[in-house]
Coordinates of C-alpha atoms in Angstrom, one line a residue:
M104 CA 77.3 113.4 110.2
D105 CA 77.0 109.7 110.8
H106 CA 73.6 108.2 111.5
V107 CA 73.3 104.7 112.8
L108 CA 70.1 103.0 111.5
T109 CA 68.4 100.3 113.4
R110 CA 65.9 97.8 112.3
G111 CA 62.5 99.2 111.6
Q112 CA 63.8 102.8 111.4
K113 CA 62.7 104.7 108.3
F114 CA 65.0 107.0 106.5
K115 CA 65.0 109.2 103.4
M116 CA 67.6 108.7 100.7
A117 CA 69.0 111.9 99.3
A118 CA 70.9 110.0 96.6
P119 CA 70.8 106.4 95.5
V120 CA 72.3 104.5 98.4
R121 CA 72.8 100.8 98.7
V122 CA 71.6 99.6 102.1
L123 CA 72.0 96.0 103.0
W124 CA 70.1 94.5 106.0
N125 CA 69.6 90.9 106.7
T126 CA 66.3 90.4 108.3
S127 CA 64.8 87.1 109.4
K128 CA 62.4 86.9 106.4
R129 CA 63.9 88.9 103.6
L130 CA 67.0 90.7 102.4
V131 CA 66.5 94.4 101.8
L132 CA 68.8 95.9 99.2
G133 CA 67.9 99.5 98.6
K134 CA 64.2 99.4 97.6
C135 CA 64.3 95.8 96.2
K136 CA 63.2 93.0 98.4
F137 CA 64.4 89.4 97.8
P138 CA 63.3 86.4 99.7
T139 CA 66.3 85.1 101.7
R140 CA 65.7 81.5 100.9
C141 CA 66.3 82.1 97.2
L142 CA 69.6 84.0 97.6
S143 CA 71.6 81.4 99.3
S144 CA 73.1 78.7 97.0
T145 CA 73.8 76.4 100.0
S146 CA 70.3 76.4 101.4
V147 CA 68.2 73.5 100.4
N148 CA 64.6 74.7 100.4
S149 CA 61.7 73.2 98.6
Q150 CA 60.0 76.5 98.2
C151 CA 62.6 77.8 95.7
S152 CA 62.2 76.0 92.4
P153 CA 65.2 75.4 90.2
L154 CA 63.5 77.4 87.4
Q155 CA 64.3 80.6 89.3
Y156 CA 68.0 80.2 88.7
T157 CA 69.7 80.9 85.3
D158 CA 70.0 77.8 83.1
Y159 CA 73.4 76.9 82.0
Q160 CA 75.1 74.0 80.2
V161 CA 78.6 72.7 80.8
S162 CA 80.6 72.3 77.5
K163 CA 83.9 70.5 77.4
E164 CA 84.2 70.8 73.7
D165 CA 85.9 74.2 73.7
F166 CA 88.4 73.2 76.5
K167 CA 90.8 71.9 73.8
Y168 CA 91.5 75.5 72.9
V169 CA 92.2 76.5 76.5
K170 CA 94.7 73.6 76.9
K171 CA 96.9 75.0 74.2
I172 CA 97.6 78.2 76.3
L173 CA 97.9 76.6 79.7
P174 CA 101.4 76.3 81.1
P175 CA 102.8 72.8 81.4
E176 CA 102.2 71.0 84.7
T177 CA 105.8 69.8 85.0
V178 CA 109.2 71.1 83.8
P179 CA 110.3 69.3 80.7
E180 CA 113.5 67.3 80.7
P181 CA 116.6 69.2 79.6
P182 CA 117.9 68.6 76.1
E183 CA 120.6 66.1 75.4
V184 CA 123.6 68.4 74.6
T185 CA 127.3 68.0 75.3
K186 CA 128.4 71.6 75.0
P187 CA 127.0 74.8 76.5
T188 CA 123.8 76.1 75.0
P189 CA 123.7 79.7 73.6
S190 CA 122.3 80.9 77.0
G191 CA 125.4 79.4 78.8
W192 CA 123.5 76.5 80.4
V193 CA 125.5 73.3 80.7
P194 CA 123.9 70.0 81.5
Q195 CA 124.9 68.1 84.6
R196 CA 127.3 65.2 84.2
E197 CA 126.7 61.8 85.7
N198 CA 127.7 61.3 89.3
G199 CA 131.5 61.1 89.3
E200 CA 133.9 59.5 91.8
K201 CA 133.8 62.6 94.0
G202 CA 132.3 62.1 97.5
Y203 CA 129.8 64.9 96.9
W204 CA 127.0 65.8 94.5
I205 CA 124.9 68.9 93.9
R206 CA 121.3 68.5 92.8
R207 CA 120.0 71.0 90.3
T208 CA 116.9 73.0 90.9
K209 CA 113.5 71.9 89.4
N210 CA 114.3 74.1 86.4
H211 CA 117.7 72.4 85.9
M212 CA 119.7 75.4 87.1
L213 CA 122.6 75.6 89.6
P214 CA 121.5 76.2 93.2
V215 CA 123.8 79.2 93.7
Y216 CA 122.2 82.3 95.3
L217 CA 123.3 85.8 96.4
I218 CA 121.9 87.0 99.7
V219 CA 122.1 90.8 100.2
K220 CA 121.8 92.1 103.8
N221 CA 122.2 95.4 105.6
G222 CA 120.9 97.5 102.7
G223 CA 123.4 96.0 100.3
T224 CA 126.6 96.2 102.3
D225 CA 126.8 92.6 103.3
R226 CA 126.8 90.0 100.5
V227 CA 126.8 86.2 101.0
T228 CA 126.9 83.6 98.3
S229 CA 124.9 80.5 99.2
I230 CA 125.2 77.0 97.5
K231 CA 122.3 74.7 98.3
K232 CA 121.3 71.1 97.7
I233 CA 124.7 69.6 98.5
E234 CA 124.6 65.8 99.0
G235 CA 127.4 63.5 100.2
N236 CA 130.5 64.8 101.9
I237 CA 129.8 68.5 102.4
W238 CA 133.2 69.0 104.2
L239 CA 135.1 67.7 101.1
F240 CA 133.0 69.9 98.8
D241 CA 133.8 73.0 101.0
E242 CA 137.5 72.2 101.0
D243 CA 137.6 71.7 97.2
L244 CA 135.6 74.9 96.6
R245 CA 137.6 77.0 99.0
N246 CA 141.0 75.8 97.4
A247 CA 139.8 76.5 93.9
L248 CA 138.5 79.9 94.7
E249 CA 141.6 80.9 96.7
K250 CA 143.8 79.9 93.7
M251 CA 141.4 81.8 91.3
L252 CA 141.2 85.0 93.3
D253 CA 144.5 85.0 95.3
K254 CA 142.8 85.8 98.6
R255 CA 141.4 84.0 101.6
I256 CA 137.8 82.9 101.3
L257 CA 135.6 82.6 104.5
T258 CA 133.0 79.8 104.4
Q259 CA 130.2 78.6 106.7
I260 CA 128.8 75.0 106.5
N261 CA 125.3 74.1 107.6
E262 CA 125.0 70.3 107.7
V263 CA 121.3 70.3 108.5
T264 CA 120.2 72.4 105.5
R265 CA 123.0 71.0 103.3
T266 CA 124.3 74.5 102.4
V267 CA 127.6 76.3 102.2
K268 CA 127.8 80.0 102.5
L269 CA 130.7 82.2 101.3
K270 CA 131.3 85.7 102.6
G271 CA 131.2 88.0 99.5
N272 CA 129.7 87.9 96.0
Y273 CA 131.3 84.9 94.3
M274 CA 128.4 83.9 92.1
R275 CA 130.3 83.8 88.8
E276 CA 133.4 82.0 90.3
V277 CA 131.3 79.4 92.1
G278 CA 129.3 78.8 88.9
E279 CA 132.5 78.3 86.9
F280 CA 133.8 75.9 89.6
L281 CA 130.6 73.8 89.6
V282 CA 130.5 73.6 85.8
S283 CA 134.1 72.6 85.6
Q284 CA 133.6 69.8 88.1
G285 CA 130.5 68.6 86.2
L286 CA 128.1 69.3 89.1

């Protein structure tokens, strides 16, 4: 049974109920009455003295302990190694004489992604952040994968987004190709 209460209407509370009405002069919260002018932190009113608010003090002394557990603001530079790390990560070599270049992600990883569509039946491998001659990169990648897998590879090039998509799941093979080329 829903009852709509209007302003000025009296009611009996069977149990402790929180009722919130904003009247022009006061805010009624249950049985407690608070002046509206003292509830708003944005209102500037000379009738509310600053002593009505809780006193506080800002301390920056303890912030040094908080800084220790905050994550870093930027990703650190990768270590200077010449061989693969135990996790399998390989640093990118300097820009070679090829006509294309692939930038790493902000975490220094290869920009190779697997896109799964149609409930897992369609799989597409996507290589992003390709700079330079994207057509030469596509040709080199397709030739290397066709020799590696002994089957025809279908690719799609998007010059605007600088990506190459391959039909199928070729994440491992594309990763091996990019590492062998130093990209």
